XYZ file of C-alpha atoms in Angstrom:
787
model
C 56.251 -33.587 24.725
C 58.305 -33.270 28.066
C 56.458 -33.134 31.371
C 54.138 -30.287 31.355
C 51.430 -32.788 31.597
C 51.173 -33.083 35.201
C 50.414 -29.774 35.539
C 47.675 -29.680 32.741
C 46.658 -32.800 34.634
C 45.705 -30.940 37.757
C 43.647 -28.769 35.726
C 41.247 -31.361 34.284
C 42.864 -31.450 30.842
C 45.532 -34.132 30.836
C 46.025 -34.654 27.197
C 46.562 -30.354 26.087
C 50.102 -30.717 25.960
C 50.844 -34.206 24.174
C 47.944 -33.049 21.867
C 49.431 -30.113 20.850
C 52.867 -31.967 20.358
C 51.443 -34.196 18.156
C 49.447 -31.767 16.109
C 52.558 -29.584 15.400
C 54.471 -33.051 14.182
C 52.634 -32.839 10.653
C 53.426 -29.121 10.186
C 56.938 -28.132 12.199
C 60.090 -27.163 9.989
C 62.430 -29.533 10.274
C 64.273 -29.288 13.799
C 68.137 -27.443 13.601
C 70.942 -26.600 16.100
C 70.676 -23.143 16.510
C 70.999 -22.281 19.910
C 68.745 -20.327 22.002
C 69.257 -18.026 24.901
C 66.380 -19.386 26.883
C 66.059 -23.156 28.421
C 64.547 -22.746 31.029
C 64.482 -21.314 34.830
C 68.717 -21.826 35.561
C 69.125 -24.402 38.941
C 72.478 -23.558 38.748
C 75.785 -25.186 37.502
C 77.506 -28.411 38.417
C 80.238 -28.900 41.087
C 83.173 -29.860 39.366
C 84.659 -32.801 41.389
C 85.819 -36.003 39.259
C 86.083 -37.196 35.420
C 85.801 -33.878 34.243
C 81.985 -33.461 35.812
C 80.526 -29.865 34.422
C 77.335 -28.128 33.006
C 74.137 -25.734 33.312
C 71.350 -27.179 34.870
C 68.256 -26.076 33.718
C 63.623 -26.590 34.987
C 62.610 -27.425 31.782
C 59.283 -27.797 33.571
C 57.804 -29.846 36.573
C 59.190 -33.166 35.602
C 62.047 -31.840 33.226
C 66.192 -31.278 33.600
C 67.825 -29.703 30.060
C 71.696 -29.787 31.526
C 73.748 -27.464 28.529
C 76.903 -28.249 27.639
C 77.275 -31.622 29.659
C 80.637 -33.232 29.743
C 81.986 -36.188 31.409
C 84.773 -38.573 30.910
C 82.793 -41.844 30.224
C 85.604 -43.806 32.443
C 84.128 -44.698 35.727
C 82.566 -47.942 35.758
C 79.367 -47.302 37.097
C 78.269 -43.948 36.218
C 73.938 -42.418 36.684
C 72.187 -39.540 37.204
C 70.418 -39.613 40.409
C 67.941 -37.005 42.200
C 66.757 -37.733 45.990
C 65.405 -35.591 48.783
C 68.323 -36.114 51.047
C 70.199 -33.562 52.793
C 73.764 -34.786 50.382
C 73.572 -36.437 47.062
C 74.067 -40.235 47.456
C 72.421 -43.408 45.788
C 70.633 -44.193 49.067
C 66.995 -43.919 48.359
C 67.869 -41.377 46.059
C 66.297 -42.268 42.402
C 68.127 -43.298 39.381
C 67.144 -41.523 35.937
C 66.945 -42.888 32.616
C 69.923 -41.542 30.484
C 68.260 -38.858 27.882
C 68.005 -41.883 25.666
C 65.884 -43.862 27.603
C 68.170 -45.804 28.767
C 69.273 -47.380 31.740
C 72.671 -48.619 31.581
C 75.615 -47.027 33.225
C 77.286 -44.134 31.600
C 80.651 -45.112 29.888
C 80.564 -42.971 26.579
C 82.772 -39.698 26.469
C 80.405 -36.511 27.345
C 81.941 -33.044 25.574
C 80.165 -30.089 26.064
C 76.331 -32.482 25.253
C 73.181 -30.621 25.512
C 70.868 -33.430 26.868
C 67.301 -33.161 28.373
C 66.212 -35.820 31.336
C 62.908 -36.980 32.820
C 61.937 -37.590 36.158
C 60.302 -40.665 36.730
C 56.299 -40.428 36.589
C 55.153 -39.548 40.049
C 57.782 -36.707 40.696
C 58.142 -33.790 40.240
C 61.234 -31.161 40.909
C 59.631 -29.957 44.141
C 59.779 -33.323 45.617
C 63.672 -33.164 45.445
C 66.987 -31.686 46.604
C 69.225 -32.409 44.448
C 70.713 -33.785 41.032
C 73.746 -35.610 41.011
C 76.099 -37.722 38.541
C 76.979 -40.978 41.238
C 79.775 -43.896 40.750
C 77.462 -46.206 42.839
C 79.952 -49.155 42.747
C 82.236 -46.809 44.687
C 79.342 -44.683 46.326
C 81.529 -41.350 44.932
C 79.628 -38.136 43.817
C 81.015 -37.371 40.268
C 79.666 -33.497 40.330
C 75.948 -32.250 41.867
C 73.741 -29.455 41.522
C 71.179 -28.037 44.780
C 67.430 -27.667 43.881
C 65.929 -24.822 45.881
C 62.665 -25.563 47.878
C 61.458 -21.699 46.424
C 62.144 -23.162 42.744
C 59.888 -21.537 40.340
C 59.993 -23.785 37.198
C 57.963 -23.048 33.892
C 54.474 -24.594 33.606
C 51.937 -24.172 30.421
C 49.934 -20.750 31.427
C 46.046 -20.175 30.660
C 45.460 -16.454 29.417
C 42.476 -15.056 27.947
C 39.626 -16.202 25.564
C 39.316 -14.837 21.677
C 36.394 -12.325 21.535
C 35.337 -11.008 18.032
C 33.705 -10.617 15.028
C 32.929 -12.961 12.489
C 32.373 -15.346 14.852
C 35.814 -15.425 16.170
C 35.645 -17.197 19.775
C 37.452 -19.628 21.830
C 38.213 -20.670 25.273
C 41.140 -19.679 27.700
C 44.655 -19.688 25.442
C 46.845 -22.205 26.944
C 50.388 -21.015 25.779
C 51.943 -24.746 26.005
C 55.668 -23.770 25.519
C 57.941 -20.522 24.383
C 56.892 -21.509 20.504
C 52.945 -22.996 20.992
C 49.968 -21.829 21.528
C 46.529 -24.027 21.901
C 43.597 -22.961 21.269
C 40.737 -25.247 22.791
C 37.159 -24.458 20.637
C 38.530 -21.992 18.277
C 35.481 -20.903 16.029
C 35.046 -19.051 13.668
C 32.935 -18.196 10.435
C 34.956 -18.245 7.632
C 33.129 -15.317 5.576
C 35.677 -12.676 5.584
C 38.309 -12.638 2.200
C 41.923 -13.150 4.025
C 41.271 -13.486 7.676
C 44.833 -14.806 8.853
C 46.159 -16.125 12.585
C 48.429 -13.050 13.705
C 50.582 -11.939 15.967
C 52.423 -8.646 16.583
C 54.489 -6.362 19.153
C 52.070 -4.391 21.482
C 49.295 -4.323 23.205
C 46.694 -4.421 19.935
C 47.123 -5.750 16.301
C 48.663 -3.742 13.572
C 49.046 -4.076 9.879
C 52.997 -3.890 11.019
C 52.428 -7.445 12.909
C 53.261 -10.997 11.295
C 50.421 -13.740 10.067
C 51.735 -17.043 11.457
C 50.909 -20.714 9.861
C 47.485 -22.827 10.219
C 47.189 -25.778 12.165
C 47.948 -27.518 9.426
C 50.899 -25.322 8.618
C 49.595 -23.644 5.527
C 49.281 -19.189 5.865
C 45.896 -19.438 3.309
C 43.239 -17.792 4.487
C 41.296 -19.011 7.005
C 37.933 -21.683 6.406
C 35.417 -22.103 8.878
C 35.660 -23.436 12.712
C 33.146 -24.712 14.842
C 34.279 -25.170 18.262
C 37.620 -27.168 16.954
C 40.209 -26.793 18.976
C 44.311 -26.123 17.294
C 47.684 -25.529 18.200
C 49.517 -23.544 16.453
C 53.430 -22.868 15.754
C 55.771 -19.795 16.442
C 57.949 -20.081 12.891
C 61.180 -19.800 12.739
C 62.673 -18.298 16.002
C 60.255 -16.267 17.223
C 58.938 -17.057 20.870
C 56.274 -15.680 23.123
C 58.405 -13.394 24.907
C 58.329 -11.604 20.960
C 54.723 -10.613 20.648
C 52.136 -8.609 23.154
C 48.860 -9.781 21.484
C 47.847 -13.116 19.125
C 44.639 -13.275 17.567
C 42.324 -13.147 13.918
C 43.333 -10.238 11.447
C 41.845 -9.488 7.756
C 45.265 -8.829 6.060
C 43.577 -7.188 2.913
C 41.164 -4.981 5.087
C 43.123 -5.018 7.617
C 40.344 -5.451 10.164
C 41.030 -7.036 14.027
C 38.758 -10.153 14.502
C 39.297 -10.128 17.899
C 42.524 -10.775 19.668
C 44.439 -11.178 23.167
C 47.288 -10.229 24.897
C 50.375 -11.227 26.271
C 51.483 -10.850 30.027
C 54.920 -10.000 30.212
C 57.238 -12.463 31.984
C 55.187 -15.326 30.867
C 57.535 -18.302 32.537
C 56.444 -21.354 30.747
C 59.151 -24.074 29.209
C 61.226 -23.415 25.821
C 60.035 -25.256 22.898
C 61.691 -28.613 21.770
C 62.537 -26.934 18.949
C 64.819 -23.984 21.204
C 66.275 -26.929 23.472
C 67.368 -28.537 19.924
C 65.744 -31.616 20.357
C 63.332 -33.342 18.080
C 59.811 -33.963 18.584
C 60.271 -37.243 17.863
C 62.222 -38.222 20.299
C 59.833 -37.817 22.943
C 57.223 -39.385 21.450
C 56.569 -42.674 20.111
C 55.733 -44.008 15.915
C 55.632 -47.059 14.411
C 54.939 -48.380 10.299
C 51.874 -50.200 10.006
C 51.566 -50.320 6.329
C 54.959 -47.792 4.497
C 52.806 -48.374 0.808
C 50.171 -46.048 2.397
C 52.752 -43.952 4.883
C 50.026 -45.347 7.893
C 51.684 -44.460 10.692
C 50.329 -45.064 14.583
C 52.381 -42.386 17.201
C 51.031 -42.169 20.702
C 52.383 -41.780 24.254
C 50.827 -42.477 27.347
C 49.292 -39.348 29.336
C 48.394 -40.912 32.494
C 45.496 -42.642 32.887
C 45.069 -42.646 29.123
C 46.644 -42.393 26.073
C 46.834 -40.103 23.059
C 47.022 -42.047 19.566
C 47.646 -39.875 16.125
C 47.182 -42.114 12.635
C 48.250 -40.515 9.858
C 48.225 -42.360 6.349
C 48.079 -41.344 2.561
C 44.342 -42.667 1.650
C 42.000 -43.096 -1.017
C 39.004 -40.474 -1.333
C 36.648 -41.624 1.151
C 38.642 -43.939 2.811
C 39.108 -44.866 6.469
C 42.084 -46.080 8.528
C 41.580 -48.129 11.591
C 43.671 -48.519 14.545
C 43.220 -51.019 17.937
C 43.730 -53.823 20.042
C 43.717 -57.553 19.021
C 41.407 -59.519 22.226
C 43.838 -62.287 22.103
C 47.508 -61.124 23.251
C 49.109 -63.793 21.400
C 47.607 -63.513 17.757
C 46.496 -59.801 16.299
C 42.661 -61.355 16.238
C 39.976 -59.316 14.290
C 37.083 -61.126 15.543
C 36.589 -59.618 19.044
C 39.275 -56.240 18.903
C 38.584 -52.858 19.762
C 39.405 -50.409 17.305
C 39.622 -46.635 16.345
C 38.014 -46.095 12.439
C 39.400 -42.904 11.498
C 39.096 -40.298 7.969
C 39.037 -37.122 7.442
C 36.350 -35.285 4.737
C 38.814 -33.581 2.035
C 35.919 -31.338 0.932
C 35.074 -29.474 4.607
C 38.579 -30.791 6.518
C 36.218 -32.603 9.296
C 37.846 -35.214 10.933
C 36.155 -38.702 12.275
C 37.253 -40.966 15.014
C 35.027 -43.698 16.018
C 35.007 -46.273 18.237
C 34.279 -49.979 17.109
C 33.797 -53.301 18.414
C 34.742 -55.878 15.761
C 31.756 -58.284 16.602
C 32.875 -60.092 13.476
C 33.961 -59.764 9.870
C 30.055 -58.460 8.227
C 29.169 -55.509 7.427
C 27.108 -53.804 10.422
C 23.826 -55.459 10.975
C 21.480 -54.011 13.561
C 23.794 -55.518 16.408
C 26.148 -57.545 14.587
C 29.194 -57.240 12.280
C 31.827 -54.532 12.271
C 29.642 -52.212 14.151
C 30.690 -48.631 15.865
C 30.298 -49.594 19.416
C 27.391 -46.458 19.812
C 25.307 -49.571 17.492
C 25.471 -52.079 20.001
C 24.630 -50.300 23.442
C 24.047 -46.239 24.037
C 26.398 -44.012 25.864
C 29.655 -46.390 24.527
C 31.993 -44.045 22.277
C 35.255 -44.199 24.636
C 37.087 -41.699 22.095
C 37.526 -37.925 22.530
C 38.907 -36.705 18.949
C 41.279 -33.987 19.140
C 42.457 -33.182 15.880
C 42.348 -33.794 12.862
C 43.838 -32.154 9.487
C 44.682 -33.003 5.616
C 47.788 -31.991 5.239
C 49.492 -32.644 1.470
C 46.913 -35.808 0.955
C 47.844 -36.610 4.327
C 45.223 -37.735 6.729
C 46.003 -36.904 10.305
C 43.860 -37.741 13.271
C 44.202 -37.413 16.937
C 42.050 -38.786 19.194
C 42.676 -40.017 23.188
C 41.178 -43.133 25.075
C 41.617 -44.041 28.662
C 44.256 -46.977 29.061
C 40.910 -49.084 31.344
C 38.318 -50.242 29.550
C 35.283 -48.088 30.018
C 32.446 -50.913 28.988
C 31.891 -53.890 27.943
C 32.823 -53.519 24.433
C 36.665 -51.443 25.197
C 39.799 -53.722 25.776
C 42.098 -52.477 28.274
C 45.514 -51.449 26.973
C 48.467 -52.805 28.935
C 51.690 -50.340 29.453
C 54.181 -53.178 31.620
C 53.528 -56.060 28.790
C 53.220 -55.794 24.431
C 49.691 -55.498 22.875
C 48.662 -57.635 19.629
C 47.808 -55.189 17.285
C 44.828 -54.921 13.894
C 45.005 -52.060 11.793
C 43.093 -51.674 8.089
C 42.384 -49.598 5.248
C 39.246 -49.713 3.498
C 36.510 -47.968 1.643
C 33.438 -46.362 3.767
C 29.928 -47.209 2.578
C 27.071 -44.267 2.238
C 26.137 -44.560 5.651
C 29.935 -43.526 6.707
C 30.324 -47.204 8.138
C 33.726 -49.478 7.238
C 33.153 -52.133 4.116
C 35.256 -54.207 3.948
C 38.839 -53.413 4.148
C 41.398 -53.597 1.345
C 44.349 -53.495 3.463
C 45.034 -55.283 7.000
C 47.431 -57.054 8.453
C 47.637 -60.746 8.622
C 50.178 -61.443 11.061
C 51.328 -60.727 14.678
C 52.168 -57.447 15.453
C 52.591 -56.607 18.605
C 53.359 -52.910 20.430
C 54.767 -52.265 23.727
C 52.377 -48.947 24.490
C 54.143 -48.376 28.059
C 57.826 -47.920 26.651
C 60.310 -45.630 26.599
C 59.612 -43.399 23.343
C 61.062 -44.576 20.112
C 60.179 -43.399 16.652
C 60.834 -46.323 14.476
C 59.203 -43.888 11.531
C 60.903 -42.332 8.595
C 62.174 -38.850 10.459
C 60.831 -35.640 8.485
C 63.254 -34.075 5.755
C 66.254 -32.317 7.556
C 65.012 -34.205 10.918
C 67.755 -35.520 13.312
C 66.904 -38.325 15.567
C 68.433 -37.578 18.647
C 70.184 -34.427 20.166
C 73.014 -34.602 18.674
C 75.664 -35.383 15.976
C 76.913 -38.721 17.462
C 73.567 -40.071 19.058
C 72.357 -39.691 15.539
C 75.178 -41.362 13.929
C 74.776 -44.585 16.566
C 71.082 -44.018 16.815
C 70.602 -43.982 12.747
C 70.828 -48.209 11.853
C 68.865 -48.720 14.748
C 65.939 -46.791 13.721
C 66.324 -48.560 10.838
C 66.042 -51.459 11.578
C 63.693 -51.680 14.601
C 60.747 -53.586 14.801
C 58.933 -51.345 17.752
C 57.848 -54.307 19.168
C 57.756 -58.604 18.550
C 56.979 -59.682 15.288
C 56.305 -56.254 13.491
C 55.054 -57.798 9.686
C 55.560 -56.288 6.170
C 51.596 -55.504 5.653
C 49.158 -58.026 4.529
C 45.866 -58.056 1.796
C 43.144 -59.447 2.669
C 42.622 -63.107 3.125
C 40.909 -65.691 0.801
C 40.684 -68.634 2.298
C 37.121 -70.523 1.693
C 35.743 -69.942 4.956
C 36.154 -65.910 4.572
C 33.392 -64.066 3.179
C 35.219 -61.449 1.513
C 36.697 -60.753 -2.379
C 38.476 -57.200 -2.324
C 41.568 -59.661 -4.249
C 44.957 -58.182 -3.911
C 47.964 -59.723 -5.329
C 49.281 -60.855 -2.330
C 46.957 -62.128 -0.192
C 45.743 -64.534 -3.361
C 49.774 -65.886 -3.543
C 49.751 -66.669 0.237
C 48.103 -70.190 -0.246
C 45.219 -72.631 -2.197
C 42.331 -73.116 -0.429
C 41.366 -76.335 0.659
C 38.255 -77.862 -1.271
C 36.019 -80.268 0.297
C 33.921 -83.343 -0.622
C 30.926 -80.906 -0.890
C 31.731 -78.533 -2.787
C 30.130 -78.489 -6.573
C 33.247 -76.903 -8.401
C 32.878 -75.103 -12.260
C 36.283 -75.080 -12.692
C 37.329 -73.037 -16.260
C 41.398 -72.926 -16.978
C 42.526 -71.535 -20.077
C 44.395 -68.271 -20.652
C 42.846 -64.898 -20.923
C 41.709 -63.710 -24.223
C 42.083 -60.504 -24.511
C 38.937 -59.044 -23.199
C 36.925 -55.816 -23.946
C 37.813 -52.719 -22.410
C 35.667 -51.202 -19.644
C 33.296 -48.318 -20.036
C 34.625 -44.925 -19.442
C 33.328 -45.037 -16.202
C 36.440 -48.058 -15.070
C 32.840 -50.665 -14.502
C 33.236 -53.781 -16.870
C 30.465 -54.803 -19.051
C 28.435 -56.853 -17.240
C 25.358 -58.741 -19.976
C 21.996 -58.539 -19.160
C 19.753 -61.196 -18.442
C 17.179 -60.795 -21.148
C 13.604 -60.790 -20.382
C 13.323 -64.585 -22.437
C 16.353 -66.196 -20.815
C 16.843 -68.414 -18.711
C 13.934 -70.455 -21.083
C 12.783 -71.422 -17.198
C 12.835 -68.766 -15.859
C 15.171 -70.198 -13.403
C 18.120 -68.104 -11.690
C 20.349 -68.747 -9.073
C 21.422 -66.456 -6.494
C 25.032 -67.088 -4.923
C 27.741 -65.130 -3.545
C 30.878 -63.419 -4.823
C 33.297 -60.816 -4.633
C 32.503 -57.737 -5.586
C 35.247 -57.367 -8.549
C 37.376 -54.784 -7.470
C 37.620 -51.050 -8.655
C 35.823 -52.201 -12.179
C 33.189 -53.983 -10.035
C 30.594 -53.152 -7.793
C 31.394 -49.611 -6.863
C 32.051 -48.880 -10.747
C 28.545 -50.673 -11.232
C 26.169 -49.025 -8.795
C 27.956 -45.957 -7.575
C 28.023 -47.394 -3.845
C 30.359 -48.944 -2.247
C 29.936 -52.422 -1.500
C 31.141 -55.022 1.724
C 33.798 -57.310 -0.430
C 30.527 -58.868 -1.581
C 28.073 -59.387 -3.833
C 24.698 -61.586 -6.140
C 26.169 -63.497 -8.525
C 22.766 -64.570 -10.377
C 23.299 -67.161 -12.991
C 27.619 -66.597 -12.679
C 27.527 -62.958 -13.637
C 28.437 -60.310 -10.898
C 25.338 -58.445 -10.239
C 23.771 -58.462 -13.715
C 20.791 -55.879 -14.676
C 17.748 -58.903 -15.078
C 14.595 -58.263 -17.353
C 11.216 -60.118 -16.706
C 8.021 -60.189 -17.811
C 4.712 -59.660 -16.207
C 2.627 -62.429 -15.989
C 5.303 -64.908 -15.525
C 6.655 -66.726 -12.947
C 10.050 -67.220 -12.023
C 12.101 -69.014 -9.531
C 14.861 -68.273 -7.108
C 17.218 -70.833 -5.718
C 19.151 -69.278 -3.299
C 22.990 -70.053 -1.762
C 23.227 -67.105 0.380
C 23.736 -69.016 3.588
C 21.372 -69.935 6.796
C 23.055 -69.228 9.483
C 21.423 -66.672 11.074
C 23.858 -66.799 13.765
C 27.039 -65.745 11.560
C 26.252 -62.275 10.158
C 29.214 -62.835 7.256
C 27.672 -66.278 6.160
C 23.855 -65.619 6.570
C 22.089 -63.273 2.881
C 18.626 -63.856 2.973
C 17.119 -63.347 -1.188
C 14.045 -60.830 -1.314
C 12.831 -58.437 -3.850
C 11.782 -54.927 -3.018
C 11.469 -51.454 -4.295
C 14.219 -50.109 -2.379
C 17.737 -49.718 -4.393
C 19.895 -50.425 -0.831
C 18.815 -53.959 0.628
C 19.171 -54.500 4.063
C 15.588 -54.584 5.352
C 15.426 -55.788 8.818
C 17.729 -53.099 9.853
C 16.316 -50.040 8.889
C 14.114 -47.755 10.938
C 9.918 -48.456 11.459
C 9.447 -45.369 9.177
C 11.973 -46.336 6.614
C 10.405 -49.871 6.404
C 6.985 -48.409 5.493
C 8.261 -47.181 2.788
C 9.495 -50.228 0.785
C 6.915 -52.942 -0.343
C 8.959 -56.164 -0.371
C 6.901 -58.364 -3.458
C 9.224 -62.044 -2.729
C 11.780 -63.559 -0.616
C 8.984 -62.933 3.028
C 6.518 -63.665 4.472
C 4.326 -61.345 6.443
C 2.577 -63.273 9.975
C -0.563 -61.275 10.653
C 0.990 -59.401 13.401
C 2.360 -57.260 10.095
C 6.095 -58.998 11.109
C 8.377 -59.948 8.483
C 10.318 -63.062 7.833
C 12.878 -63.908 5.206
C 12.096 -66.940 2.930
C 15.127 -66.916 0.620
C 16.930 -68.842 2.961
C 19.212 -71.845 1.680
C 22.920 -72.762 1.867
C 26.294 -70.990 1.283
C 27.928 -71.501 -1.945
C 30.519 -68.740 -3.038
C 32.240 -67.883 -6.037
C 35.496 -67.907 -5.447
C 38.952 -66.398 -6.531
C 41.312 -68.467 -8.650
C 43.997 -68.123 -5.759
C 47.422 -68.131 -8.325
C 45.552 -65.496 -10.450
C 46.142 -61.632 -10.398
C 44.010 -59.230 -8.204
C 40.542 -58.324 -9.482
C 41.213 -55.073 -10.660
C 43.837 -56.364 -13.324
C 40.636 -57.452 -15.864
C 39.865 -55.402 -17.420
C 36.374 -57.505 -18.660
C 34.022 -59.528 -16.243
C 34.550 -62.448 -18.542
C 37.985 -62.764 -18.151
C 38.187 -62.713 -14.590
C 34.421 -64.646 -14.120
C 36.541 -67.768 -16.228
C 39.192 -67.632 -12.605
C 36.105 -68.096 -10.225
C 35.424 -71.075 -8.344
C 31.998 -72.403 -7.556
C 32.163 -73.730 -3.322
C 29.118 -74.979 -1.706
C 28.643 -75.396 1.886
C 26.573 -78.936 2.353
C 23.045 -78.718 2.837
C 19.448 -77.387 0.288
C 19.116 -74.387 -1.558
C 15.901 -72.225 -0.209
C 13.798 -71.492 -3.533
C 11.504 -68.329 -3.612
C 9.142 -68.001 -6.694
C 7.689 -64.657 -8.182
C 5.071 -63.451 -10.622
C 5.280 -60.173 -11.122
C 2.324 -58.157 -12.223
C 0.747 -54.769 -13.442
C 1.457 -53.740 -9.784
C 4.528 -54.212 -9.325
C 6.909 -50.613 -11.041
C 8.672 -50.691 -13.462
C 12.545 -51.067 -11.780
C 12.671 -53.346 -8.644
C 15.708 -54.453 -6.925
C 17.087 -57.642 -5.492
C 19.092 -57.825 -2.188
C 20.341 -58.764 0.865
C 17.870 -58.946 3.639
C 20.423 -58.307 6.347
C 23.155 -56.366 4.650
C 22.785 -52.966 2.724
C 24.558 -53.000 -1.319
C 24.863 -56.120 -2.407
C 22.331 -56.524 -5.707
C 20.982 -54.530 -8.462
C 18.223 -53.810 -10.364
C 15.237 -55.942 -12.344
C 12.992 -54.571 -15.215
C 10.294 -55.075 -15.765
C 8.037 -55.399 -18.670
C 4.790 -55.540 -19.904
C 6.431 -58.188 -23.145
C 9.250 -59.433 -23.975
C 10.090 -57.672 -27.926
C 13.177 -58.240 -28.917
C 16.052 -57.991 -27.093
C 15.126 -55.766 -24.203
C 18.219 -55.351 -22.358
C 20.815 -55.079 -24.889
C 23.490 -56.942 -26.648
C 26.842 -57.305 -26.671
C 28.713 -57.213 -30.007
C 29.788 -60.721 -30.809
C 33.331 -61.858 -30.714
C 35.347 -64.874 -31.019
C 33.630 -67.757 -29.153
C 36.252 -69.615 -27.080
C 34.789 -73.288 -26.475
C 33.431 -73.964 -22.452
C 34.046 -77.481 -20.886
C 31.617 -79.131 -18.676
C 31.217 -82.260 -17.072
C 28.824 -84.722 -18.874
C 26.281 -84.690 -16.723
C 25.528 -81.316 -18.265
C 26.429 -81.638 -22.101
C 22.749 -81.491 -22.164
C 20.416 -79.068 -20.866
C 18.904 -80.729 -17.903
C 15.003 -81.049 -17.140
C 13.807 -78.475 -15.212
C 12.405 -80.295 -11.582
C 9.918 -79.111 -9.087
C 11.951 -79.672 -6.457
C 14.906 -77.521 -7.701
C 17.131 -78.683 -4.609
C 16.837 -82.561 -6.143
C 19.550 -82.148 -8.508
C 21.891 -79.140 -7.346
C 25.129 -79.930 -8.615
C 23.459 -80.731 -12.254
C 21.450 -77.416 -12.297
C 24.718 -75.577 -10.584
C 27.066 -76.835 -14.257
C 23.766 -75.941 -16.650
C 23.619 -72.658 -15.540
C 26.898 -71.766 -15.131
C 27.454 -73.529 -18.385
C 24.902 -70.862 -19.858
C 26.555 -67.987 -18.232
C 29.598 -68.709 -19.683
C 28.338 -69.150 -23.297
C 26.853 -65.981 -23.142
C 29.813 -64.254 -21.977
C 31.932 -65.333 -24.536
C 29.260 -64.624 -27.433
C 29.188 -61.058 -25.393
C 33.316 -59.765 -26.609
C 34.341 -60.771 -23.222
C-alpha cells in the first residue's frame, strides 16, 4: 500500500497493510474515478507563486502526501518536488521526491487539476519535515509550498477490539487498515451455522437492518470453517468505516449475532486507495511468469522483508513455485532457494513451503528437491499470510526475510537484479513436488527493489494510473515492458540427454537434438505412427502385461524412461510420478506375471552413482506398493518384506544390490509430446535407448510358496517408479490377458539381433545384443496387440 507500513512495523507486524493490499487485489472491484470527500488530514493549500502551481495538500499517512487538483504549467527547465526541515524551502539539505509515477526526472509536463500521490523516501516521515515545495533547481526558485505543522496528526491504521462470540467466533485485535479495509488476524469460526455472513451496520449492535460484506475472496456465500486464519475484508462500493458503527459475524437466516466489535467514532485512519482514485496495482509490483496459466508474481518490499503473492490457474493437485537462482547471471534450478505453494480446492487451505533444490531428483532423504525442513530442522523461512481459490485461480501470499536466515536460503537484493526460477507441476501423494510440467528455460531477472511497476494484465475496467493522460501514456509501456532483464517466454521441460526427466511438451521437444555418444546403445524405430488403439476409459494406455511364459529364458531388462505424460504412469497407477519410470523389456511399467519355483534374472540399468540421486535407481522387489525403502522411517521399514535386490548384513543393515549403469529410453526431440499419443505402442516407437558406459547390474529371484500373490518392483531410493508383479503357482494359458490381434508391422533389427541370442552366464558380456533382442521382442509384442 502506501506507507502505513512504517507504523505497523513499530507494532512488530510490518506485513499487515501490505498483506491487506495484496489480498484485496483478488477481490476488489475495478477502481473508478469517483471522488470521495475524505483524502486524509488536510495540511493546507500550496502557495501560488510561479508557473501556475496550486493544489490542496493532504497527509494520507506517515509517509504519503496526496495533492488534490494539482496544477503546474510544465514550462520550467528543472522543477522537482522537495521536502525539507529548514526554516524555508530550498534544495540545500532538502530531499527530492520521486514524482507520482516513481520517476526521478524533472517535471516537464503540464498538470491541470490532477490528483497525485507522492511518497517520502525510506526512513523519513512527515514528522521529519517542515515543508513541501515545487522547486526549480536551475534558478533556485520556489514555485509554491505548504508548511507542515509539528503538531500534524497524520492518519494511521488503528487497532480496535477482538471478536469473541458463539460458534467459535474469535480473533485477535482487528486492525482498521484504512477507511475501507479491515484486517482480522487469526479469525476462527466453526462453520456449522447455515447462513453466517460478515456483517456491518449503523449503531453499536448488529441488527437485520445491517449489510453483509464480501469475504476475503470477494464472495457473499455463507461462511465456511475458519481456524486462526488472517483475512482481509474490503467494504463494498463507497461504504467506509465512517458510515458504520460495528462489524461482526451475523446469521442472516436466523437473525443471530455470533460476535461483533464496535467501531469507535472519529478514527483517524488513511483513506483507501480507491478513495484517492488510485488503482492498487500502481503501488505494487507484478510480473507475468507464464501467460498460458496466468502465472504471476506480485510483491512489495516491507522494511527488512518482502511480501510475495503467487497467482496461477492450476490443475487440481498442482503446485506453483518461485525462487532465487544461486547464479545472478543465469536462471539455475540446482542450488535455488524456492517457495512451493498451492491451495487445496476442497478445503481452501493454502500452503507455502521453503524448498532447497539440491538436485533435480525427487526428494529422497535430504537429497533432491526437498523442503528445507527435511534437510535441517527449523529452517522454514516462509511465513504464509493468506491463501484463496478465486474463480479457479490459486492465490498464495507469503512473507520472507530479504536476508538469508539459514544456510539453505539465498538473500534477495533490492539494489541489483536477481535471476529467478519458477515452475508448475503436480504434487505427489506426500504433497511434495514432482517433476515440473512447465518452467523457465531461459534467463529471467527481476529488480525487486524497483519503484512499483505493474507489468501484468489489469483487471477489467482498471486503469494503470490515476489520470486519463497517464493511462494513455502508460498503456504502451505496460504492454511492452519486461520488468527485468531478459524477460523470456516460458519454457517446457528440457529433454537434453543428461537430464533424467521426461514430462514431454512440444515446445521443449523442438528446442534441440541431443548429442549421441559413441558408447550409447541405440535402438531406433522410425516410421509413420499407425492408427492407435484408443486409451482406456480412465485415460491410461493399455500396456501389455509380460506373461509368465515370456521371455522363455526368464530374463528381464530394467531401464529408466519417461512416464508417458497423462496417459502413462499417473493414469495407470493412480499416483503422481516424478517424470521417470521403470521400463521392463522396453515397456512402461508393465505388470509382470511369474511362477513360483522358477528363477528369474533382472539385468538392471538404473544408474550406479549414489552421489547423483537423479542417476541412481537401485532395483528391488518387495511387498510395498510405494518404493523408496532407503528413506522410509524405521517403523515403516519393519512392515516391508524385501524379496530381491538387497543384501542384509548381520547387523541388519540393508544395502541395495540391483545397481548398474544408467540406460534411458529418450523421447524423439522432433516428435509431439507424449500426451498426443493415443497408445503406448505409437509413443514407444519414438523412443531411443541411450546408455552410459559401464556394466549393468544383475539380480536373481526365485519366488516360492512364501511369496505373496502380488509384489512390486521399485526404486530403492525413490518412490513410485515401478508397478506390480503377479506371482502364480503355475503358468496355464495367458494369465495376464492378451490384447486383440491386429496388423503386424515390420520391425527392422540390426543384423546381430536377427536371431535370438543365447543366454550367457554373465549377462553383462554382450549388453548391446541382449538389448537389441529383448527390445525387438517388446516391439513385436506391441505390434501384435493392436498398438
